Amino acid sequence: MKNTLRQVFHSPKFVGGFSIFMVILVILFIYPLINPGDPLEMIGVGTFAEPGIYVSMYDATKTDYETLRLPDAGDKRVAAALKEEDRVAMVEWFTVMEIDISELDITDTDALLDLWSEHYDESIKPKGMTMAKRNYYKRLNRSLADLRAGDTIIIAEENEEGVLEQTDKITATDYVRVGAVANVKLLPLGTDNFGRDVLKQLVSATGTSIIIGLIAGTVATLIGLTLGLLSGYLGGFVDDFIMFVTNVFTVIPGFVLLILISYSIGQDQRGASVVAVVIGLTSWTWTCRSVRSQVISLRNRDHVNLSKLSGHSLFRIVMTDILPYIASYVVMAFILQVSSGILSEAQLSLLGLGPKTTETATLGLMMNWAMLYSAHTNGSWWAYFPVILTITLISFSLNLMNTGLDQVFNPTLRD
């Protein structure tokens, strides 16, 4: 046993896949301790908040500040506030007013603002321009003027009559330390369409999907192993019957059968464990056929015949004289079944046939939510790309482990 483990952990491919998978498992255990709470909790009112650090504006205004005079701070502030559509609109106004902009670079904020300050006048009514468009330019000009002014007045109701009075003033040189603000939220992957923390949801969904894969892999491997052992060892009518059932399941596309069974169960009864068992019940056929072929090559070996002559029971012969010789193959089949189970759940959930959407998140459900709310078309990459990357890493690590084991136990692949 020690020699076998030594050989396994000397395989670079197995070690690589095992390391990736273990890193994923460590993150699954540690992150909930760092960021506890319900992963399906809706912390945002809006949808698809971008990744970043979010600071409470209310608390920031009530935090002690320092005066810093940073170079180019004003230019950066104006450049960030001036959106691309605003720049295009300013160029349109110059064109209507027949102002020469042949040498103007729209990305040069200073040059654009200098030209705007020089030529824009609210009283001018360009021919053919609608009232709404003129009002847009007025609002744009006033917002630019406010940015240049650099001061923001804070007002509040200071008496019972509801009269608004100035309580504070924020200047362009006032800065607060993020650590001093009472409420700061780090969202490395932003929020999804429901305003939920994507990273917290991703960690929880990864754990659930791995559990689904383990359950599905266990069910499929146990069924395939049991039927394969009986079919290969007993032969005759038992072999014919088991292979008939196996061929029937093989002829019917497994994923189509999985869809039909999942649809017949209904959304309310489809928990994560139920989906996992259904996946396992529809994916055992190739394991059964492979185990059968292995057992057929072993059942007439000398040590098996000696056990028969000794009067050992069927159970003992199978467990002690046959199963140990195919144990490595069973482990490899189990790893592939786990990977297949995770991918099958993702496919089912994309079709809306996965586990309940209100109980827990899975990687497939996260993809389904992102697709339903068009995250892929509105540029919200954080809602789906990390999910795709996680599924890829899990499948890659498991298949790499399987390849490494195959190189260790398959004589034809050894160096």
PDB file of C-alpha atoms in Angstrom, residues 207-377:
ATOM      1  CA  GLY A 207     -19.178  23.208  -2.343  1.00  0.00           C
ATOM      2  CA  THR A 208     -22.732  22.182  -3.264  1.00  0.00           C
ATOM      3  CA  SER A 209     -21.729  21.164  -6.785  1.00  0.00           C
ATOM      4  CA  ILE A 210     -18.821  19.078  -5.481  1.00  0.00           C
ATOM      5  CA  ILE A 211     -21.193  17.338  -3.042  1.00  0.00           C
ATOM      6  CA  ILE A 212     -23.600  16.673  -5.926  1.00  0.00           C
ATOM      7  CA  GLY A 213     -20.701  15.255  -7.935  1.00  0.00           C
ATOM      8  CA  LEU A 214     -19.589  13.036  -5.044  1.00  0.00           C
ATOM      9  CA  ILE A 215     -23.107  11.684  -4.460  1.00  0.00           C
ATOM     10  CA  ALA A 216     -23.714  11.126  -8.176  1.00  0.00           C
ATOM     11  CA  GLY A 217     -20.283   9.522  -8.580  1.00  0.00           C
ATOM     12  CA  THR A 218     -20.848   7.237  -5.602  1.00  0.00           C
ATOM     13  CA  VAL A 219     -24.288   6.096  -6.822  1.00  0.00           C
ATOM     14  CA  ALA A 220     -23.118   5.536 -10.404  1.00  0.00           C
ATOM     15  CA  THR A 221     -19.927   3.743  -9.332  1.00  0.00           C
ATOM     16  CA  LEU A 222     -21.704   1.456  -6.841  1.00  0.00           C
ATOM     17  CA  ILE A 223     -24.374   0.459  -9.365  1.00  0.00           C
ATOM     18  CA  GLY A 224     -21.887  -0.021 -12.190  1.00  0.00           C
ATOM     19  CA  LEU A 225     -19.435  -1.894  -9.985  1.00  0.00           C
ATOM     20  CA  THR A 226     -22.070  -4.244  -8.522  1.00  0.00           C
ATOM     21  CA  LEU A 227     -23.675  -5.080 -11.842  1.00  0.00           C
ATOM     22  CA  GLY A 228     -20.314  -5.346 -13.585  1.00  0.00           C
ATOM     23  CA  LEU A 229     -18.942  -7.762 -10.969  1.00  0.00           C
ATOM     24  CA  LEU A 230     -22.044  -9.981 -11.089  1.00  0.00           C
ATOM     25  CA  SER A 231     -22.247  -9.943 -14.859  1.00  0.00           C
ATOM     26  CA  GLY A 232     -18.578 -10.641 -15.432  1.00  0.00           C
ATOM     27  CA  TYR A 233     -18.172 -13.344 -12.802  1.00  0.00           C
ATOM     28  CA  LEU A 234     -21.458 -15.259 -13.056  1.00  0.00           C
ATOM     29  CA  GLY A 235     -21.928 -15.111 -16.818  1.00  0.00           C
ATOM     30  CA  GLY A 236     -24.784 -17.034 -18.408  1.00  0.00           C
ATOM     31  CA  PHE A 237     -28.335 -15.790 -17.942  1.00  0.00           C
ATOM     32  CA  VAL A 238     -27.320 -13.234 -15.302  1.00  0.00           C
ATOM     33  CA  ASP A 239     -24.765 -11.765 -17.688  1.00  0.00           C
ATOM     34  CA  ASP A 240     -27.264 -11.674 -20.556  1.00  0.00           C
ATOM     35  CA  PHE A 241     -29.939  -9.980 -18.454  1.00  0.00           C
ATOM     36  CA  ILE A 242     -27.613  -7.377 -16.965  1.00  0.00           C
ATOM     37  CA  MET A 243     -26.120  -6.561 -20.361  1.00  0.00           C
ATOM     38  CA  PHE A 244     -29.614  -6.292 -21.849  1.00  0.00           C
ATOM     39  CA  VAL A 245     -30.540  -3.677 -19.236  1.00  0.00           C
ATOM     40  CA  THR A 246     -27.191  -1.955 -19.741  1.00  0.00           C
ATOM     41  CA  ASN A 247     -27.659  -1.848 -23.507  1.00  0.00           C
ATOM     42  CA  VAL A 248     -31.138  -0.364 -23.115  1.00  0.00           C
ATOM     43  CA  PHE A 249     -29.724   2.448 -20.975  1.00  0.00           C
ATOM     44  CA  THR A 250     -26.846   2.847 -23.403  1.00  0.00           C
ATOM     45  CA  VAL A 251     -29.089   3.189 -26.453  1.00  0.00           C
ATOM     46  CA  ILE A 252     -31.168   5.907 -24.792  1.00  0.00           C
ATOM     47  CA  PRO A 253     -29.052   9.091 -24.613  1.00  0.00           C
ATOM     48  CA  GLY A 254     -28.183   9.514 -20.941  1.00  0.00           C
ATOM     49  CA  PHE A 255     -28.701  13.271 -20.860  1.00  0.00           C
ATOM     50  CA  VAL A 256     -32.112  13.007 -22.528  1.00  0.00           C
ATOM     51  CA  LEU A 257     -33.122  10.433 -19.915  1.00  0.00           C
ATOM     52  CA  LEU A 258     -31.779  12.719 -17.210  1.00  0.00           C
ATOM     53  CA  ILE A 259     -33.877  15.621 -18.534  1.00  0.00           C
ATOM     54  CA  LEU A 260     -37.043  13.508 -18.628  1.00  0.00           C
ATOM     55  CA  ILE A 261     -36.587  12.211 -15.081  1.00  0.00           C
ATOM     56  CA  SER A 262     -35.744  15.660 -13.691  1.00  0.00           C
ATOM     57  CA  TYR A 263     -38.753  17.211 -15.407  1.00  0.00           C
ATOM     58  CA  SER A 264     -41.097  14.514 -14.071  1.00  0.00           C
ATOM     59  CA  ILE A 265     -39.934  15.085 -10.480  1.00  0.00           C
ATOM     60  CA  GLY A 266     -40.988  18.728 -10.403  1.00  0.00           C
ATOM     61  CA  GLN A 267     -39.249  21.841  -9.115  1.00  0.00           C
ATOM     62  CA  ASP A 268     -40.457  21.607  -5.511  1.00  0.00           C
ATOM     63  CA  GLN A 269     -39.041  18.093  -4.999  1.00  0.00           C
ATOM     64  CA  ARG A 270     -35.730  18.702  -6.773  1.00  0.00           C
ATOM     65  CA  GLY A 271     -33.257  19.235  -3.970  1.00  0.00           C
ATOM     66  CA  ALA A 272     -29.510  18.973  -4.488  1.00  0.00           C
ATOM     67  CA  SER A 273     -29.379  15.383  -3.209  1.00  0.00           C
ATOM     68  CA  VAL A 274     -32.307  14.299  -5.391  1.00  0.00           C
ATOM     69  CA  VAL A 275     -30.652  15.752  -8.493  1.00  0.00           C
ATOM     70  CA  ALA A 276     -27.386  14.012  -7.552  1.00  0.00           C
ATOM     71  CA  VAL A 277     -29.094  10.620  -7.181  1.00  0.00           C
ATOM     72  CA  VAL A 278     -30.901  11.051 -10.510  1.00  0.00           C
ATOM     73  CA  ILE A 279     -27.603  11.858 -12.217  1.00  0.00           C
ATOM     74  CA  GLY A 280     -26.035   8.770 -10.655  1.00  0.00           C
ATOM     75  CA  LEU A 281     -28.931   6.541 -11.743  1.00  0.00           C
ATOM     76  CA  THR A 282     -28.482   7.577 -15.383  1.00  0.00           C
ATOM     77  CA  SER A 283     -24.682   7.447 -15.687  1.00  0.00           C
ATOM     78  CA  TRP A 284     -23.598   3.989 -14.482  1.00  0.00           C
ATOM     79  CA  THR A 285     -23.650   2.107 -17.786  1.00  0.00           C
ATOM     80  CA  TRP A 286     -20.084   2.652 -18.999  1.00  0.00           C
ATOM     81  CA  THR A 287     -18.712   1.781 -15.554  1.00  0.00           C
ATOM     82  CA  CYS A 288     -20.682  -1.462 -15.610  1.00  0.00           C
ATOM     83  CA  ARG A 289     -19.423  -2.459 -19.063  1.00  0.00           C
ATOM     84  CA  SER A 290     -15.821  -1.613 -18.197  1.00  0.00           C
ATOM     85  CA  VAL A 291     -15.877  -3.499 -14.880  1.00  0.00           C
ATOM     86  CA  ARG A 292     -17.466  -6.518 -16.582  1.00  0.00           C
ATOM     87  CA  SER A 293     -14.669  -6.699 -19.138  1.00  0.00           C
ATOM     88  CA  GLN A 294     -12.077  -6.512 -16.368  1.00  0.00           C
ATOM     89  CA  VAL A 295     -13.780  -9.268 -14.335  1.00  0.00           C
ATOM     90  CA  ILE A 296     -14.086 -11.583 -17.345  1.00  0.00           C
ATOM     91  CA  SER A 297     -10.298 -11.425 -17.743  1.00  0.00           C
ATOM     92  CA  LEU A 298      -9.850 -12.302 -14.046  1.00  0.00           C
ATOM     93  CA  ARG A 299     -12.486 -14.955 -13.301  1.00  0.00           C
ATOM     94  CA  ASN A 300     -10.460 -17.854 -14.700  1.00  0.00           C
ATOM     95  CA  ARG A 301      -7.153 -16.897 -13.101  1.00  0.00           C
ATOM     96  CA  ASP A 302      -5.439 -19.572 -10.970  1.00  0.00           C
ATOM     97  CA  HIS A 303      -6.016 -17.814  -7.651  1.00  0.00           C
ATOM     98  CA  VAL A 304      -9.748 -17.470  -8.421  1.00  0.00           C
ATOM     99  CA  ASN A 305     -10.040 -21.140  -9.399  1.00  0.00           C
ATOM    100  CA  LEU A 306      -8.211 -22.083  -6.211  1.00  0.00           C
ATOM    101  CA  SER A 307     -10.771 -20.126  -4.162  1.00  0.00           C
ATOM    102  CA  LYS A 308     -13.585 -21.938  -5.973  1.00  0.00           C
ATOM    103  CA  LEU A 309     -12.055 -25.310  -5.202  1.00  0.00           C
ATOM    104  CA  SER A 310     -11.624 -24.268  -1.570  1.00  0.00           C
ATOM    105  CA  GLY A 311     -15.386 -23.742  -1.360  1.00  0.00           C
ATOM    106  CA  HIS A 312     -15.285 -20.010  -0.708  1.00  0.00           C
ATOM    107  CA  SER A 313     -18.528 -18.111  -1.124  1.00  0.00           C
ATOM    108  CA  LEU A 314     -19.304 -15.896  -4.097  1.00  0.00           C
ATOM    109  CA  PHE A 315     -19.086 -12.792  -1.939  1.00  0.00           C
ATOM    110  CA  ARG A 316     -15.650 -13.709  -0.584  1.00  0.00           C
ATOM    111  CA  ILE A 317     -14.254 -14.584  -4.011  1.00  0.00           C
ATOM    112  CA  VAL A 318     -15.459 -11.315  -5.508  1.00  0.00           C
ATOM    113  CA  MET A 319     -14.303  -9.178  -2.576  1.00  0.00           C
ATOM    114  CA  THR A 320     -10.908 -10.802  -1.935  1.00  0.00           C
ATOM    115  CA  ASP A 321      -9.806 -12.335  -5.259  1.00  0.00           C
ATOM    116  CA  ILE A 322     -11.263 -10.026  -7.901  1.00  0.00           C
ATOM    117  CA  LEU A 323     -12.068  -6.590  -6.472  1.00  0.00           C
ATOM    118  CA  PRO A 324      -8.516  -5.806  -5.229  1.00  0.00           C
ATOM    119  CA  TYR A 325      -7.193  -6.328  -8.766  1.00  0.00           C
ATOM    120  CA  ILE A 326      -9.575  -3.766 -10.238  1.00  0.00           C
ATOM    121  CA  ALA A 327      -9.584  -1.348  -7.282  1.00  0.00           C
ATOM    122  CA  SER A 328      -7.369   1.163  -9.067  1.00  0.00           C
ATOM    123  CA  TYR A 329      -9.684   1.100 -12.061  1.00  0.00           C
ATOM    124  CA  VAL A 330     -12.724   1.624  -9.824  1.00  0.00           C
ATOM    125  CA  VAL A 331     -11.062   4.655  -8.218  1.00  0.00           C
ATOM    126  CA  MET A 332     -10.377   6.147 -11.650  1.00  0.00           C
ATOM    127  CA  ALA A 333     -13.959   5.469 -12.720  1.00  0.00           C
ATOM    128  CA  PHE A 334     -15.219   7.157  -9.556  1.00  0.00           C
ATOM    129  CA  ILE A 335     -13.134  10.282 -10.238  1.00  0.00           C
ATOM    130  CA  LEU A 336     -14.529  10.516 -13.769  1.00  0.00           C
ATOM    131  CA  GLN A 337     -18.066   9.982 -12.473  1.00  0.00           C
ATOM    132  CA  VAL A 338     -17.637  12.855  -9.999  1.00  0.00           C
ATOM    133  CA  SER A 339     -16.452  15.167 -12.791  1.00  0.00           C
ATOM    134  CA  SER A 340     -19.306  14.010 -15.022  1.00  0.00           C
ATOM    135  CA  GLY A 341     -21.822  14.589 -12.206  1.00  0.00           C
ATOM    136  CA  ILE A 342     -20.701  18.202 -11.712  1.00  0.00           C
ATOM    137  CA  LEU A 343     -20.952  18.901 -15.440  1.00  0.00           C
ATOM    138  CA  SER A 344     -24.352  17.191 -15.683  1.00  0.00           C
ATOM    139  CA  GLU A 345     -25.744  19.341 -12.859  1.00  0.00           C
ATOM    140  CA  ALA A 346     -24.490  22.468 -14.623  1.00  0.00           C
ATOM    141  CA  GLN A 347     -26.175  21.389 -17.859  1.00  0.00           C
ATOM    142  CA  LEU A 348     -29.443  20.583 -16.102  1.00  0.00           C
ATOM    143  CA  SER A 349     -29.494  23.895 -14.240  1.00  0.00           C
ATOM    144  CA  LEU A 350     -28.832  25.829 -17.438  1.00  0.00           C
ATOM    145  CA  LEU A 351     -32.033  24.266 -18.783  1.00  0.00           C
ATOM    146  CA  GLY A 352     -33.930  25.187 -15.612  1.00  0.00           C
ATOM    147  CA  LEU A 353     -34.122  21.562 -14.405  1.00  0.00           C
ATOM    148  CA  GLY A 354     -31.578  21.781 -11.596  1.00  0.00           C
ATOM    149  CA  PRO A 355     -32.082  21.930  -7.814  1.00  0.00           C
ATOM    150  CA  LYS A 356     -34.492  24.336  -6.125  1.00  0.00           C
ATOM    151  CA  THR A 357     -33.431  27.916  -6.729  1.00  0.00           C
ATOM    152  CA  THR A 358     -34.497  29.072  -3.261  1.00  0.00           C
ATOM    153  CA  GLU A 359     -32.591  26.598  -1.094  1.00  0.00           C
ATOM    154  CA  THR A 360     -28.970  26.741  -2.169  1.00  0.00           C
ATOM    155  CA  ALA A 361     -26.777  27.879  -5.022  1.00  0.00           C
ATOM    156  CA  THR A 362     -24.929  25.590  -7.417  1.00  0.00           C
ATOM    157  CA  LEU A 363     -22.530  26.440 -10.212  1.00  0.00           C
ATOM    158  CA  GLY A 364     -25.186  25.536 -12.757  1.00  0.00           C
ATOM    159  CA  LEU A 365     -27.806  27.719 -11.080  1.00  0.00           C
ATOM    160  CA  MET A 366     -25.408  30.684 -11.057  1.00  0.00           C
ATOM    161  CA  MET A 367     -24.926  30.238 -14.798  1.00  0.00           C
ATOM    162  CA  ASN A 368     -28.682  29.993 -15.247  1.00  0.00           C
ATOM    163  CA  TRP A 369     -29.294  33.242 -13.330  1.00  0.00           C
ATOM    164  CA  ALA A 370     -26.592  35.046 -15.283  1.00  0.00           C
ATOM    165  CA  MET A 371     -28.067  33.866 -18.589  1.00  0.00           C
ATOM    166  CA  LEU A 372     -31.670  34.740 -17.646  1.00  0.00           C
ATOM    167  CA  TYR A 373     -30.697  38.299 -16.722  1.00  0.00           C
ATOM    168  CA  SER A 374     -28.414  38.767 -19.765  1.00  0.00           C
ATOM    169  CA  ALA A 375     -25.166  39.210 -17.874  1.00  0.00           C
ATOM    170  CA  HIS A 376     -23.278  38.110 -20.989  1.00  0.00           C
ATOM    171  CA  THR A 377     -24.799  40.911 -23.080  1.00  0.00           C
TER     172      THR A 377
END
